[in-house]
Coordinates of C-alpha atoms and ligand atoms in Angstrom, one line a residue:
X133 CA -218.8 72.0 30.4
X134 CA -219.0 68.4 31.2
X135 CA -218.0 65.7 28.4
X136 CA -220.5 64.0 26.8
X137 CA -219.8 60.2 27.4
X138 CA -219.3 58.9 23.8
X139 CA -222.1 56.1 23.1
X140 CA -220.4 53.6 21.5
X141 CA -218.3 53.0 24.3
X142 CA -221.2 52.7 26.8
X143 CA -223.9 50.4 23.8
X144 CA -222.6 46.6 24.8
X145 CA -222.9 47.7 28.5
X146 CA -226.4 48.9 28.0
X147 CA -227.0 45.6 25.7
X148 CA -226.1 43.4 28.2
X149 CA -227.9 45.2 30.8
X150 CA -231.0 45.0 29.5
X151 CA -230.6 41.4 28.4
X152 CA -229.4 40.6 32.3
X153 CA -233.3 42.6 33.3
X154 CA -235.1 40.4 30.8
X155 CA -235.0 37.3 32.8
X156 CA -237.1 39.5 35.1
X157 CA -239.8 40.0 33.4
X158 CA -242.9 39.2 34.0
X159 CA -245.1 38.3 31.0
X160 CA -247.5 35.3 31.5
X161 CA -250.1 36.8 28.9
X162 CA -247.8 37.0 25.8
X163 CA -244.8 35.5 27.1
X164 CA -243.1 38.0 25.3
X165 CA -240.1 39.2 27.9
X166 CA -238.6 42.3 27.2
X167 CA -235.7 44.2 28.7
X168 CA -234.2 47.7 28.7
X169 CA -231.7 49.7 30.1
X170 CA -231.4 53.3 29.9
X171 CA -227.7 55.3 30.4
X172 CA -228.2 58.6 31.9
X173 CA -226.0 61.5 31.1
X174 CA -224.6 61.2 34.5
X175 CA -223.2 58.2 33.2
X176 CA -225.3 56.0 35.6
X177 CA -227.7 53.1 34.4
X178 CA -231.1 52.2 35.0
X179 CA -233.0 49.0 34.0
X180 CA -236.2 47.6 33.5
X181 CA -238.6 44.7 32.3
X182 CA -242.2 44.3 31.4
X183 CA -244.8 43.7 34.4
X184 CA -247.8 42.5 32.7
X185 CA -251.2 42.5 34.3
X186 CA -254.5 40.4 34.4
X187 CA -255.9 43.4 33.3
X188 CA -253.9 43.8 30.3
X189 CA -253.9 47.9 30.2
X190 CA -252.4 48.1 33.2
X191 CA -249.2 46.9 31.5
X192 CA -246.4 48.4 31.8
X193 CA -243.4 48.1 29.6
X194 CA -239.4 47.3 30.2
X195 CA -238.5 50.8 28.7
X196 CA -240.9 52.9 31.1
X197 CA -240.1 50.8 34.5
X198 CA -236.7 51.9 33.5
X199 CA -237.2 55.2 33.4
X200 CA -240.0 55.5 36.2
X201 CA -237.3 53.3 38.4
X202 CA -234.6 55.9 37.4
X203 CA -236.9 58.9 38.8
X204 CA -238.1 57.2 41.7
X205 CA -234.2 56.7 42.7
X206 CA -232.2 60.1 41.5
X207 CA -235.7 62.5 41.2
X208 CA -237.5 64.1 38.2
X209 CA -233.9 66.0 37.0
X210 CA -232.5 63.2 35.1
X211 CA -231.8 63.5 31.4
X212 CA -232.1 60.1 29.7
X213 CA -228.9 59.9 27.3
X214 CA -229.9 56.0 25.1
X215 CA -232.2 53.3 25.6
X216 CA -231.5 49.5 24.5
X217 CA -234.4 47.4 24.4
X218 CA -233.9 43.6 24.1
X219 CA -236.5 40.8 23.9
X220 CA -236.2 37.0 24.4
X221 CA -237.6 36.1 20.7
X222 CA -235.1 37.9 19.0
X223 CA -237.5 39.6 17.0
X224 CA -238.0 43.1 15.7
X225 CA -238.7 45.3 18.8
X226 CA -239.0 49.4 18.8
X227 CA -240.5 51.0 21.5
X228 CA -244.0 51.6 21.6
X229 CA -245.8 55.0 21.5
X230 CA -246.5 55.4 24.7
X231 CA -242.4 54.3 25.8
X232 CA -241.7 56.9 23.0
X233 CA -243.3 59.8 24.7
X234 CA -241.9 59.0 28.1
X235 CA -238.7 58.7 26.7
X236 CA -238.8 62.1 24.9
X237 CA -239.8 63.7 28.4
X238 CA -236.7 62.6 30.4
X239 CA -234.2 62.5 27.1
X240 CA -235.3 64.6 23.9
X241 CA -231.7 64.1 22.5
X242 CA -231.8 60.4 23.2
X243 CA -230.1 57.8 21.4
X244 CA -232.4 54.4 21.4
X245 CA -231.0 51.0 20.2
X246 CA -233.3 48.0 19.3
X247 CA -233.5 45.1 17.0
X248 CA -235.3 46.9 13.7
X249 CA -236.4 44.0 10.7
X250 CA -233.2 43.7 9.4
X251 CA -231.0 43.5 12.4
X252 CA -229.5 46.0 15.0
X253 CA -231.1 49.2 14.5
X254 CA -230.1 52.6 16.3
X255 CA -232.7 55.4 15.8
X256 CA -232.7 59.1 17.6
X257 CA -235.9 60.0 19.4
X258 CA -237.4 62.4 17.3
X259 CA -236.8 60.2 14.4
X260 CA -238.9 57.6 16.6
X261 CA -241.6 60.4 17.9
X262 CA -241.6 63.5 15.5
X263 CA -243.5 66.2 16.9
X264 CA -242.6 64.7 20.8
X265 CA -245.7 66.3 23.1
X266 CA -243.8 69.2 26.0
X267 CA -245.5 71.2 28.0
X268 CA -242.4 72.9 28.7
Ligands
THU348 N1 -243.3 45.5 25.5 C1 -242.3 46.2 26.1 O1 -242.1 46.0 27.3 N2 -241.6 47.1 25.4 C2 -241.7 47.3 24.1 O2 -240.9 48.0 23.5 C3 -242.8 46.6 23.3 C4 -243.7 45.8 24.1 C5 -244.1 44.5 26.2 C6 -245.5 44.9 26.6 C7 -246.1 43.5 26.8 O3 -245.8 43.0 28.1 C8 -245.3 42.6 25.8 O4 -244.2 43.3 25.5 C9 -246.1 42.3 24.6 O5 -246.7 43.4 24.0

């Protein structure tokens, strides 16, 4: 069986990732920019940003263009290993329920990493989405 990559090696590379994808973003309604990057267990990274819309639902957030980006590129059988998620006000930033459940489809074991209210947080996903919706 394959190695699991050990994390801690792989968390300042997925940090800086996703502070590199902030400057993408683009958030003119609540210039709030946000960036993630999400390691894969084939050791490969993805990253994302926030596209906001006029039409504010239409959202979508850093931590799902990651992912969606990630599927559109390697297919629907990649398994989402950790998730950073930075933002550019250096404030206390967990992804949001709807990241949460699209995480837990592509990586039930992930490992996510965001700034919690008192600093650096790390956080598995079912501690982050108990009872994670699968159909299968
Ligand atoms: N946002 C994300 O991209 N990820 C998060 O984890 C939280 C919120 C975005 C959505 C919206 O563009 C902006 O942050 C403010 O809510």
């Amino acid at each position: 069986m394959r190695q699991k990559i050990p994390l801690a090696s792989m968390q300042a590379k997925l940090l800086r990732s996703a502070k590199k994808v902030m400057g993408n973003a683009y958030a003119p309604y609540s210039k709030f920019r946000v960036g993630a990057a999400v390691l894969l267990s084939n050791g490969k990274i993805f990253t994302g940003c926030n596209v906001e819309n006029a039409s504010y639902g239409m959202t979508n957030c850093a931590e799902r263009t990651a992912i969606f980006s990630a599927v559109a590129q390697l297919g629907p059988k990649i398994e989402v290993r950790a998730v950073s998620v930075v933002n550019d006000h250096g404030v206390p930033c967990s992804p949001c329920g709807a990241c949460r459940q699209v995480i837990y489809e592509f990586g039930p074991d992930a490992t996510v990493f965001f700034q919690g209210a008192k600093g650096p947080k790390q956080a598995h996903i079912t501690e982050l989405l108990p009872e994670g919706f699968r159909l299968q």
